[in-house]
mmCIF file of N, CA and C in Angstrom:
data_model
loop_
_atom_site.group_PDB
_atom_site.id
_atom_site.type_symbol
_atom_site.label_atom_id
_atom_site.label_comp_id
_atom_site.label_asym_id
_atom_site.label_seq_id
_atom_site.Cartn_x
_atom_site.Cartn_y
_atom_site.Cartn_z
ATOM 1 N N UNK A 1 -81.034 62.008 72.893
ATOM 2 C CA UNK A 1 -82.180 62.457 73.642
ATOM 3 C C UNK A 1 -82.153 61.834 75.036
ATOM 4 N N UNK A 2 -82.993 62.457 76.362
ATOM 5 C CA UNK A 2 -82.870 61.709 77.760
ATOM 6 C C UNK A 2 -83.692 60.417 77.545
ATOM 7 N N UNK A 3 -82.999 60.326 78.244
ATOM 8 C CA UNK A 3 -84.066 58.649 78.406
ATOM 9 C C UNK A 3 -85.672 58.806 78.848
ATOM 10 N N UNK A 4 -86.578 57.789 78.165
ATOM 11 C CA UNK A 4 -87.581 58.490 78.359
ATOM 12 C C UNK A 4 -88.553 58.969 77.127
ATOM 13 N N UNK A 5 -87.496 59.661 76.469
ATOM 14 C CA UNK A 5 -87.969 60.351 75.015
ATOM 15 C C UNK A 5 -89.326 59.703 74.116
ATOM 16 N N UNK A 6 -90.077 59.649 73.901
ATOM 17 C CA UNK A 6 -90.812 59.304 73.028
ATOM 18 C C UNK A 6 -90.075 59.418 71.671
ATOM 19 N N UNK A 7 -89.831 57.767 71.067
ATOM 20 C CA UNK A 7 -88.875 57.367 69.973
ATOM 21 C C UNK A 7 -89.729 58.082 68.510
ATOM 22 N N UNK A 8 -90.721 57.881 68.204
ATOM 23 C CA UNK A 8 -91.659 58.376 67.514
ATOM 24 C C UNK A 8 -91.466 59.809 67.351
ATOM 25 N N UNK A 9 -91.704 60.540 68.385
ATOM 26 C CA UNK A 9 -91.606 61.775 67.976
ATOM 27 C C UNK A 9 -89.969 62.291 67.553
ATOM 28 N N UNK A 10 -88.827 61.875 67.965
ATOM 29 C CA UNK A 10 -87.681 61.908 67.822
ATOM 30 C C UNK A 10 -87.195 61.492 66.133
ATOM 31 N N UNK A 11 -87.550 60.629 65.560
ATOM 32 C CA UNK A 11 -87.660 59.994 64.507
ATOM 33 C C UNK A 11 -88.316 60.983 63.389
ATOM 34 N N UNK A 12 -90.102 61.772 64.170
ATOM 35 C CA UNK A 12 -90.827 62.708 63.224
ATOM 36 C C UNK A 12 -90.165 64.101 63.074
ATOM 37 N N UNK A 13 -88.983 64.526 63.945
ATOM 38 C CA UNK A 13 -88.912 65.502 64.175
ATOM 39 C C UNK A 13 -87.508 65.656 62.795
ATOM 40 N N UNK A 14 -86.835 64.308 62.749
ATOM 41 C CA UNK A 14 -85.409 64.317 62.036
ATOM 42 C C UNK A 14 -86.265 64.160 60.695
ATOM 43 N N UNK A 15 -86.770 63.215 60.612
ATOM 44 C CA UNK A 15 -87.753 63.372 59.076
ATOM 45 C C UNK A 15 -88.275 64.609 58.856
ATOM 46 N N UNK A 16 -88.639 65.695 59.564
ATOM 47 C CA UNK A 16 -89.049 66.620 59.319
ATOM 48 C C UNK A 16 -87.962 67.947 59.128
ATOM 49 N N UNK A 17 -86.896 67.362 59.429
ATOM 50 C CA UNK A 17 -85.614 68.265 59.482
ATOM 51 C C UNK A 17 -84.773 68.075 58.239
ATOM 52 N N UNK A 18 -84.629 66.959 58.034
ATOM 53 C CA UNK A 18 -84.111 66.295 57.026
ATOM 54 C C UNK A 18 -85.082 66.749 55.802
ATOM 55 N N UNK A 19 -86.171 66.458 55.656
ATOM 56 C CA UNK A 19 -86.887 66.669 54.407
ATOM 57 C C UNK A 19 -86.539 68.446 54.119
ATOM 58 N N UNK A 20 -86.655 69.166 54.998
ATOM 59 C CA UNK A 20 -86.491 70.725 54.955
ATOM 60 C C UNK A 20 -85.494 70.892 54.465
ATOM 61 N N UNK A 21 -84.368 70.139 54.988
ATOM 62 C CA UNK A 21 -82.674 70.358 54.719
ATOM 63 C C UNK A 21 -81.900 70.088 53.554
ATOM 64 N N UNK A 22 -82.638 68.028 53.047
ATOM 65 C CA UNK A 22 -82.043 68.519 52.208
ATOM 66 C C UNK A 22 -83.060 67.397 51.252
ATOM 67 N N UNK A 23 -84.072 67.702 51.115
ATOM 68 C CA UNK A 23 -84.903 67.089 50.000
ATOM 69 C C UNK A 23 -84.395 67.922 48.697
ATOM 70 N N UNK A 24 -84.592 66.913 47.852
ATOM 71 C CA UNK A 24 -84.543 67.169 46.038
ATOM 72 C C UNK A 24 -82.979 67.980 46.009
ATOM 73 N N UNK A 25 -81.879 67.888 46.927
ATOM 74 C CA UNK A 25 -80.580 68.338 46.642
ATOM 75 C C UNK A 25 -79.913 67.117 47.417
ATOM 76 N N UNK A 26 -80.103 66.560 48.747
ATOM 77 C CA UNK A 26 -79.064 65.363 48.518
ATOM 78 C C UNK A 26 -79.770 63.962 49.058
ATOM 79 N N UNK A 27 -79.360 63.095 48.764
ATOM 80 C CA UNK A 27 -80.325 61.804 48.921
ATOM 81 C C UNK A 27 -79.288 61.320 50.470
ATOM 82 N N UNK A 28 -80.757 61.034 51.300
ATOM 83 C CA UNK A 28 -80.315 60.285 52.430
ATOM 84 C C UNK A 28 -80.909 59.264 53.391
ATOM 85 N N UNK A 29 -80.338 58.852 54.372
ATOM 86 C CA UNK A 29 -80.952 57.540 54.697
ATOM 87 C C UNK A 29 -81.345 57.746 56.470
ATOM 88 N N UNK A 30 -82.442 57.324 57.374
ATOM 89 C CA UNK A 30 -82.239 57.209 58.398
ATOM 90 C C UNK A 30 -82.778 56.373 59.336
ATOM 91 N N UNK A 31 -81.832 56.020 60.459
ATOM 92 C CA UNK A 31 -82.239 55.316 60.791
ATOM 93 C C UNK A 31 -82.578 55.488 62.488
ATOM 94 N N UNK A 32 -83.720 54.996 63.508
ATOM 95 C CA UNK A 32 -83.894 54.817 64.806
ATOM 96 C C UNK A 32 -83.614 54.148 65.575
ATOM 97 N N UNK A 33 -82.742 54.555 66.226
ATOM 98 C CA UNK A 33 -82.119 53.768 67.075
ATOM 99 C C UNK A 33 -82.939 53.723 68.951
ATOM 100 N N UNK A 34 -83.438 52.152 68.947
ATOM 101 C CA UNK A 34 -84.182 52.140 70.377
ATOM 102 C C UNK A 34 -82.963 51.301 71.449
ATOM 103 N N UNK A 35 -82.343 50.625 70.813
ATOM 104 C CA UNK A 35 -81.721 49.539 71.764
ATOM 105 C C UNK A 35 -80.937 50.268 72.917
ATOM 106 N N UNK A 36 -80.974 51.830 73.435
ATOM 107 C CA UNK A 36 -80.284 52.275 74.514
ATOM 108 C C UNK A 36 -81.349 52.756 75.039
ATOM 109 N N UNK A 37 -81.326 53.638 76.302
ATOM 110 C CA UNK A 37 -82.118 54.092 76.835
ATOM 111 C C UNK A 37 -82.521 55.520 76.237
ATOM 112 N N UNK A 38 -81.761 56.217 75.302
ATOM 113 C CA UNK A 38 -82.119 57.096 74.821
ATOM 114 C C UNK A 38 -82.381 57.093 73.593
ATOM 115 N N UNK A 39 -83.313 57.171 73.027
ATOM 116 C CA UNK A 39 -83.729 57.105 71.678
ATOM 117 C C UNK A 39 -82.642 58.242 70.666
ATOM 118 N N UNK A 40 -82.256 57.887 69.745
ATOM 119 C CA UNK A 40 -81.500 58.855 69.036
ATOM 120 C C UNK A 40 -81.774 58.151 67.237
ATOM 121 N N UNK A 41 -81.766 59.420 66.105
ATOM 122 C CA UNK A 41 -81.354 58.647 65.038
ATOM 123 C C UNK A 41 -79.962 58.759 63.881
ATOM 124 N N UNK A 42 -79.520 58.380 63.589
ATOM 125 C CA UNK A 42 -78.511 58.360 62.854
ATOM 126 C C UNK A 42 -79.192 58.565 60.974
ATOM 127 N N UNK A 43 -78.205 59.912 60.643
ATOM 128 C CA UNK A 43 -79.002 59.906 59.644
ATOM 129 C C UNK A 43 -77.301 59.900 58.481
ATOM 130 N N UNK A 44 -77.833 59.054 57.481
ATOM 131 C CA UNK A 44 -76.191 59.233 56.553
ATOM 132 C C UNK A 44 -76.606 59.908 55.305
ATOM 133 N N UNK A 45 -75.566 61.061 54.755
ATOM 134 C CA UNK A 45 -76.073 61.868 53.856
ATOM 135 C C UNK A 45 -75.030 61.604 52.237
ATOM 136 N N UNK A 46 -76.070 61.688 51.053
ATOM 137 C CA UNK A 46 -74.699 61.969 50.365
ATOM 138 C C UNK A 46 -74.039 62.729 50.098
ATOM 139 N N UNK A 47 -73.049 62.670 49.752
ATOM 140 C CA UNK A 47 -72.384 64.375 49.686
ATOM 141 C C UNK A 47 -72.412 65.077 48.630
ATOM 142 N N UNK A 48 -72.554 64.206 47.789
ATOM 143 C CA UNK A 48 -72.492 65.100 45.942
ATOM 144 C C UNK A 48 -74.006 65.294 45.930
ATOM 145 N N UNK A 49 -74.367 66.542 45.836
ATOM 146 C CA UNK A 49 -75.804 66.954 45.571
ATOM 147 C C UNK A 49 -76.082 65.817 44.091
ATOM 148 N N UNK A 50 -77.959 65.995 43.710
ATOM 149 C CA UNK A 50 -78.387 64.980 42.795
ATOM 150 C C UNK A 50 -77.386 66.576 41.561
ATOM 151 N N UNK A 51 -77.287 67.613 41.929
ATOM 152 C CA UNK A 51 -76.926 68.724 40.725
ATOM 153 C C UNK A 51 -75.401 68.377 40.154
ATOM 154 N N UNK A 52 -75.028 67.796 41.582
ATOM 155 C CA UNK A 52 -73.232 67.260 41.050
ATOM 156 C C UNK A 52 -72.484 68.287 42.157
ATOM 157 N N UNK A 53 -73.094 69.262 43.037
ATOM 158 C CA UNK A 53 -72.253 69.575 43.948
ATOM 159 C C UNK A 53 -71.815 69.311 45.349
ATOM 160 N N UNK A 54 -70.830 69.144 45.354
ATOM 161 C CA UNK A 54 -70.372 68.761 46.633
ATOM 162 C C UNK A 54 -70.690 69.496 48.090
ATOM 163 N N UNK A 55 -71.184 68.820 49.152
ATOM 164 C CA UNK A 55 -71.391 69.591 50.582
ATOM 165 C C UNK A 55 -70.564 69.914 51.408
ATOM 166 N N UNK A 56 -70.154 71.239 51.924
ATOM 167 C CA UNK A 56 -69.131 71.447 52.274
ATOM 168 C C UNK A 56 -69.359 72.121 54.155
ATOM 169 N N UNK A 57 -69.704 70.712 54.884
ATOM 170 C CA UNK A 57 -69.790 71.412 56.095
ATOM 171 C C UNK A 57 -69.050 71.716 57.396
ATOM 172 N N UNK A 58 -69.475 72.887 57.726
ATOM 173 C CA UNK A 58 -68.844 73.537 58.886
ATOM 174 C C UNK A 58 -69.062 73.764 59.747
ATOM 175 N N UNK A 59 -68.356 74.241 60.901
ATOM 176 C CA UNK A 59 -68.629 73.892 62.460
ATOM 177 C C UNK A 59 -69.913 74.690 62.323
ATOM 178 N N UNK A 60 -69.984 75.693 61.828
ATOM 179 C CA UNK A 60 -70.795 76.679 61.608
ATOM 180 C C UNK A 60 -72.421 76.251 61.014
ATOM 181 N N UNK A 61 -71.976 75.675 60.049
ATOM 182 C CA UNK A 61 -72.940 74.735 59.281
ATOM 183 C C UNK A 61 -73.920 73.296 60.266
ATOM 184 N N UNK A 62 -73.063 73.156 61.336
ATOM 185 C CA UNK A 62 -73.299 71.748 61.975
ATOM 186 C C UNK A 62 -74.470 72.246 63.113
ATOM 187 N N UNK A 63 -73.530 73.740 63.603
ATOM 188 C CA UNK A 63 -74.660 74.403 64.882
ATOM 189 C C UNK A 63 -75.593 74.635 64.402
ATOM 190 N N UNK A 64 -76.275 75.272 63.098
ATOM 191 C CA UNK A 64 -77.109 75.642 62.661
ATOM 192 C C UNK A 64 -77.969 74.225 62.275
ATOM 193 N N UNK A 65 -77.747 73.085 61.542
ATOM 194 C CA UNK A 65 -78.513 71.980 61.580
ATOM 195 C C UNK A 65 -78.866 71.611 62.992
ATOM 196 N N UNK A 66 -77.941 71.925 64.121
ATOM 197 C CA UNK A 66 -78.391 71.389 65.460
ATOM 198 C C UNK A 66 -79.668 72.253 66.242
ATOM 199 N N UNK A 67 -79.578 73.642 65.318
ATOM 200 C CA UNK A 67 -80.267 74.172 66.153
ATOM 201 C C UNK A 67 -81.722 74.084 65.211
ATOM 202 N N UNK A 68 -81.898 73.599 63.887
ATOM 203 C CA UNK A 68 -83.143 73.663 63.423
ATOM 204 C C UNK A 68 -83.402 72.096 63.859
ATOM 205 N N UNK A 69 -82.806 71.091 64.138
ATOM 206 C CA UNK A 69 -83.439 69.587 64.731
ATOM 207 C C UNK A 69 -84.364 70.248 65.929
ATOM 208 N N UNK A 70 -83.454 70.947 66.969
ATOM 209 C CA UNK A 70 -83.726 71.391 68.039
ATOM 210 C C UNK A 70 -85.439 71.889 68.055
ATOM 211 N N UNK A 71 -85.215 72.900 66.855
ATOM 212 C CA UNK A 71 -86.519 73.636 67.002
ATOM 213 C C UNK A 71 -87.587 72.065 66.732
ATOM 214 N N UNK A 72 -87.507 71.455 65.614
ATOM 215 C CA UNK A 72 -89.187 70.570 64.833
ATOM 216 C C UNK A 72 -88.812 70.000 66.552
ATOM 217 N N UNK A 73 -87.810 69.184 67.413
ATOM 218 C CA UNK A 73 -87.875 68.265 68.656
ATOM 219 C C UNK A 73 -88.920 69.359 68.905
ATOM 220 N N UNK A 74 -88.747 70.881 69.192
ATOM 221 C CA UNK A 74 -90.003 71.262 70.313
ATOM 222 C C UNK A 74 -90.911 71.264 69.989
ATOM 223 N N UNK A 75 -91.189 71.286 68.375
ATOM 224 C CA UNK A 75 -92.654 71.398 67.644
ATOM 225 C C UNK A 75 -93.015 69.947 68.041
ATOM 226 N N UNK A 76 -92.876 69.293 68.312
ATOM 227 C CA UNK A 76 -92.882 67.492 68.775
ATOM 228 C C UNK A 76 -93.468 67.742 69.617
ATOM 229 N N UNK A 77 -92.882 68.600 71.254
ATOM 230 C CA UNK A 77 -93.125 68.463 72.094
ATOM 231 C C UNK A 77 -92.065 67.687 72.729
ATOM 232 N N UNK A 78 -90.778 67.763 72.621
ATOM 233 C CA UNK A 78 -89.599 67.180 73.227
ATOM 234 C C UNK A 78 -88.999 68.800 73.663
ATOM 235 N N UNK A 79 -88.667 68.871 74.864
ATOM 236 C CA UNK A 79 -87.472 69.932 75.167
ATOM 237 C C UNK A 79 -86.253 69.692 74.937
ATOM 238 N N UNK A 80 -85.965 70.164 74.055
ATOM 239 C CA UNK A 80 -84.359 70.200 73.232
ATOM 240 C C UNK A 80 -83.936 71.713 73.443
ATOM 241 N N UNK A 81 -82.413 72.206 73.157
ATOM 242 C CA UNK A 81 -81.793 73.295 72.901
ATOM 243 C C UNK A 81 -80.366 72.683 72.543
ATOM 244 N N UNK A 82 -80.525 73.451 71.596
ATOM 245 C CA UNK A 82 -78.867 73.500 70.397
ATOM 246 C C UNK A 82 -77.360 74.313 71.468
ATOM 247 N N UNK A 83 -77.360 73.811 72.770
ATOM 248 C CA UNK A 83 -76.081 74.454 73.282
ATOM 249 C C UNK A 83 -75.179 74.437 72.541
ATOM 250 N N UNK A 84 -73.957 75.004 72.294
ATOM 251 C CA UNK A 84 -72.727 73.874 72.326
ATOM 252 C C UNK A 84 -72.252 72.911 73.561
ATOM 253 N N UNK A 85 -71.704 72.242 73.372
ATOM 254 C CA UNK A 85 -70.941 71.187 74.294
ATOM 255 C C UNK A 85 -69.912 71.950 75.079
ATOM 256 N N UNK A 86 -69.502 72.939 74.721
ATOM 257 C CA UNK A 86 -68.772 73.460 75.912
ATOM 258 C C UNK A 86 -69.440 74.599 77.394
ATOM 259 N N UNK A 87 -70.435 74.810 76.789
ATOM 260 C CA UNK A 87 -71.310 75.218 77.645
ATOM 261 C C UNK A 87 -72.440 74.493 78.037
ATOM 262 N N UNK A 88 -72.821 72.928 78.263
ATOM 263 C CA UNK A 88 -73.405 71.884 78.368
ATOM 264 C C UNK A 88 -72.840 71.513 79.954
ATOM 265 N N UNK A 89 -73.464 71.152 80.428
ATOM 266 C CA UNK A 89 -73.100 70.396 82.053
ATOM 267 C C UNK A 89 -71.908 69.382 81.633
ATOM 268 N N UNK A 90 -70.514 69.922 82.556
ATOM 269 C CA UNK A 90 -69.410 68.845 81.991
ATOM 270 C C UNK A 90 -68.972 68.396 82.907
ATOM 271 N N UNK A 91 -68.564 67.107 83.544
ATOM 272 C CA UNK A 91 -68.152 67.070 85.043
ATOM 273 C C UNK A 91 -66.878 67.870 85.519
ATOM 274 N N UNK A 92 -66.188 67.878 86.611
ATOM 275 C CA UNK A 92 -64.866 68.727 86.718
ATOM 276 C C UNK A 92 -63.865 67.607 86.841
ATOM 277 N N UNK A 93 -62.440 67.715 85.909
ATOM 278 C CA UNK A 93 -61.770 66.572 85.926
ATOM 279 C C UNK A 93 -60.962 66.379 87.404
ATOM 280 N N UNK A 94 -60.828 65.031 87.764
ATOM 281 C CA UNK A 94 -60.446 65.194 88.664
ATOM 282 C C UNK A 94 -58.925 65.198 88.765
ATOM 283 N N UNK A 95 -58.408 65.297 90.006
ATOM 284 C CA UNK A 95 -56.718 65.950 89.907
ATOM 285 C C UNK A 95 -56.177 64.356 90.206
ATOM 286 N N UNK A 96 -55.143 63.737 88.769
ATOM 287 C CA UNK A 96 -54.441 62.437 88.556
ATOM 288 C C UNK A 96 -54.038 61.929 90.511
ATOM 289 N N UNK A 97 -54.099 60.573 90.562
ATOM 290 C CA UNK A 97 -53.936 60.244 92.059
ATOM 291 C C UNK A 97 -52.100 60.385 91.972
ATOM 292 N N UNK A 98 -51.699 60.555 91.215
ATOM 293 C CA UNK A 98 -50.109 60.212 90.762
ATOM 294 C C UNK A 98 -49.793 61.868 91.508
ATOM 295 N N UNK A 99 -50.616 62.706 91.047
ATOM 296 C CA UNK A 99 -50.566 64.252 91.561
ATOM 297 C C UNK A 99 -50.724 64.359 92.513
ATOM 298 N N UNK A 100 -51.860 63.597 93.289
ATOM 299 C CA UNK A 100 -52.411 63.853 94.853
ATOM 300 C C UNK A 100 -50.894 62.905 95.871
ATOM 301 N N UNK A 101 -50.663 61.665 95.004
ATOM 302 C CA UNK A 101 -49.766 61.333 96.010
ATOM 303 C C UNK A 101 -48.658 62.178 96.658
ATOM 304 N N UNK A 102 -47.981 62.645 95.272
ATOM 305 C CA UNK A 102 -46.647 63.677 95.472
ATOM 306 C C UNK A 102 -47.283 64.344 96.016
ATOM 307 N N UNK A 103 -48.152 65.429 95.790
ATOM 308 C CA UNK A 103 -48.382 66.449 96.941
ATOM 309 C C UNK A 103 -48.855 66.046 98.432
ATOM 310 N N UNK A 104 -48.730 64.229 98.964
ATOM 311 C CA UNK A 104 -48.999 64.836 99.985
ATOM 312 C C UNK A 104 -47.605 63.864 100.613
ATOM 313 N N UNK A 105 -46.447 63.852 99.558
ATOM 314 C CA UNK A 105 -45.348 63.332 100.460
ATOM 315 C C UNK A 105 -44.462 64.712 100.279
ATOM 316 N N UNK A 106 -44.947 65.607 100.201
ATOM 317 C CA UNK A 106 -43.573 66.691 99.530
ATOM 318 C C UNK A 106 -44.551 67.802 99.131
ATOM 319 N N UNK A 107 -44.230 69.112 99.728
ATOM 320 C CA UNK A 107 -45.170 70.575 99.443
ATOM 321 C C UNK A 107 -44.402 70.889 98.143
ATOM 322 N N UNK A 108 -45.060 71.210 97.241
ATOM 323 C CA UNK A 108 -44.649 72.057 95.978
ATOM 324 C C UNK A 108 -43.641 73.308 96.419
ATOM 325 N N UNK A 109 -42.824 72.629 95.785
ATOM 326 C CA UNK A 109 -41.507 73.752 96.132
ATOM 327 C C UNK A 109 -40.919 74.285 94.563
ATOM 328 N N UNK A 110 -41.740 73.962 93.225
ATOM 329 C CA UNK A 110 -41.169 74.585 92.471
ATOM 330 C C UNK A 110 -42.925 74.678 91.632
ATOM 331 N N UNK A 111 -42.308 75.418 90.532
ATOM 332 C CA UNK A 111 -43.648 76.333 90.287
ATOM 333 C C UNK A 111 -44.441 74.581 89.548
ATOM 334 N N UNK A 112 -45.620 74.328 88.923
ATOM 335 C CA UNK A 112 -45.948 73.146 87.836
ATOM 336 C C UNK A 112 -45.580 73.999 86.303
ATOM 337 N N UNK A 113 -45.961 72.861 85.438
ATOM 338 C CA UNK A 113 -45.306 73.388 83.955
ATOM 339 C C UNK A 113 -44.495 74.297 83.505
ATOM 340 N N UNK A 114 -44.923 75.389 82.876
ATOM 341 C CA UNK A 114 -43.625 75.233 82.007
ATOM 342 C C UNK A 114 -42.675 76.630 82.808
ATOM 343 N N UNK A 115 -43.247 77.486 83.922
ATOM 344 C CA UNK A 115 -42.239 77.998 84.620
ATOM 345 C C UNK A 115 -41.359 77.317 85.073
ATOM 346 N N UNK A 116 -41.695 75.474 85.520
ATOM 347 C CA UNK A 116 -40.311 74.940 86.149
ATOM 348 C C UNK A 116 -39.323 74.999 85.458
ATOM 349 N N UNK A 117 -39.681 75.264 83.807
ATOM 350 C CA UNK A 117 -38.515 74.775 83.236
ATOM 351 C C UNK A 117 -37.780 76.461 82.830
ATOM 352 N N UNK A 118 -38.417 77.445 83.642
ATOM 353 C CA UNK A 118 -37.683 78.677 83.297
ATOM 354 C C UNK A 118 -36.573 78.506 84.423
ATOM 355 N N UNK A 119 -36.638 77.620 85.383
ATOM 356 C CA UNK A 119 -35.495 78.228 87.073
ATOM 357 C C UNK A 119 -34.343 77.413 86.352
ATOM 358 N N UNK A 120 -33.493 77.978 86.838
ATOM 359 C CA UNK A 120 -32.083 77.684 86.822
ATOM 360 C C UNK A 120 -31.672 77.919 88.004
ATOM 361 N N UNK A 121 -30.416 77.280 88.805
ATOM 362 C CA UNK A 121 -29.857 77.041 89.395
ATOM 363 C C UNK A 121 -28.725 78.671 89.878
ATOM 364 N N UNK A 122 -29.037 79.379 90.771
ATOM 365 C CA UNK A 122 -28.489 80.452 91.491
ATOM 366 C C UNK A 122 -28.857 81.593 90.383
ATOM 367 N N UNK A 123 -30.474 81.644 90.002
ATOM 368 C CA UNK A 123 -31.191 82.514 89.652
ATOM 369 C C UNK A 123 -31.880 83.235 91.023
ATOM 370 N N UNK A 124 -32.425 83.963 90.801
ATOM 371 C CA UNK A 124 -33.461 84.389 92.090
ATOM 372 C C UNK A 124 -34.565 83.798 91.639
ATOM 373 N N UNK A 125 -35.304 84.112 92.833
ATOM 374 C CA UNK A 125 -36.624 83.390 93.020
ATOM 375 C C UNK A 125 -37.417 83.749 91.985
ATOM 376 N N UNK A 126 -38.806 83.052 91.586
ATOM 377 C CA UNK A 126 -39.293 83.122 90.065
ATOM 378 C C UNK A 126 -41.036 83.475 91.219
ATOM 379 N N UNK A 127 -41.312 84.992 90.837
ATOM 380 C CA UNK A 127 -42.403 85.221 91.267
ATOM 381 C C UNK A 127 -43.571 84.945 90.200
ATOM 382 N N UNK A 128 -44.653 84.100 90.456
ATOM 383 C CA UNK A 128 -45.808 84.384 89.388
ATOM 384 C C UNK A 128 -47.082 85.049 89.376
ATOM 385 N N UNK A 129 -47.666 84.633 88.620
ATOM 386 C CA UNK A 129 -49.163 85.432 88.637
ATOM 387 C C UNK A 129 -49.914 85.323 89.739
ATOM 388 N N UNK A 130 -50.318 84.085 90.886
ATOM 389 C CA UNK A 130 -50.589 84.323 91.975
ATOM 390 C C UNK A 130 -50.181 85.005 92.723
ATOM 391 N N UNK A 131 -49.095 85.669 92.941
ATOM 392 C CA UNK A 131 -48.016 86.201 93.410
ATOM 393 C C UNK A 131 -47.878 84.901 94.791
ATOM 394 N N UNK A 132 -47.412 83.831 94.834
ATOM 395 C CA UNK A 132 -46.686 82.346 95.498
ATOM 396 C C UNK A 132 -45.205 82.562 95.289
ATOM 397 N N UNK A 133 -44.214 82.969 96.133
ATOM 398 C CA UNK A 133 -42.893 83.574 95.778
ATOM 399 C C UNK A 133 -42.574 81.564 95.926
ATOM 400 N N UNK A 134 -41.877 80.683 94.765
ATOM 401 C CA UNK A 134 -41.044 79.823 94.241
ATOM 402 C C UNK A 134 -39.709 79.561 95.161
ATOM 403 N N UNK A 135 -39.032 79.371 95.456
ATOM 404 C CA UNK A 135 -37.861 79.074 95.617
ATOM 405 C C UNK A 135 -36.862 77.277 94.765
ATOM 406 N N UNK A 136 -35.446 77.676 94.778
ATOM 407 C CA UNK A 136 -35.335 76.911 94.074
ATOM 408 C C UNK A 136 -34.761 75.356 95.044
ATOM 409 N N UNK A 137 -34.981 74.452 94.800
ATOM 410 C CA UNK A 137 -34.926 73.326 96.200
ATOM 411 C C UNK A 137 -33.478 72.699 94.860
#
């Protein structure tokens, strides 16, 4: 959760998720965590239902618990949404300094990955998808 969060309601919202999810089929434990700036709780589940069956979860299975926490957080009054993480604010990686050096002692004169390893030696030039005509140095 952002920092900020009201720990209480974060805590009522997983108890309230948890009891829905998986009361009287699997026994579990949780706990609140304050010591960061964002309140979060950690909840540990067992896996063999009290019936004797085993839980079998999936990515599929995981979005869908994320997105019913999501909902009781707003019944709280916390603004939550169940994105995935790949569509979540991600920074842009930046380009290795090992990369920036070479490119600025020497212009790219052969294609990067794995076209370099298509040129051979008194082939013609290797045109690609940018259309950037290659030559071989």
């Amino acid at each position: 959760m952002p920092a900020g969060t009201d720990p209480q309601r974060v805590l009522s919202a997983a108890q309230m998720f948890c009891r829905e999810e998986f009361a009287l089929k699997h026994r579990y434990v949780m706990a609140l965590h304050t010591d960061e700036p964002h309140p979060h709780v950690h909840v540990v589940l067992k896996a063999v239902s009290e019936q004797g069956r085993r839980l079998n979860i999936k990515k599929a299975t995981l979005q869908e618990w994320r997105a019913k926490f999501a909902a009781h957080l707003r019944e709280q009054g916390v603004a939550a949404n169940a994105t995935p993480r790949r569509f979540r604010d991600q920074p842009v990686r930046a380009t290795p300094h090992a990369l920036l050096r070479q490119q600025a002692r020497e212009p790219l004169a052969t294609p990067p990955g794995r076209e370099r390893a298509l040129l051979s030696p008194g082939s013609p030039p290797l045109r690609v998808k940018d259309r950037e005509l290659y030559t071989r140095t």
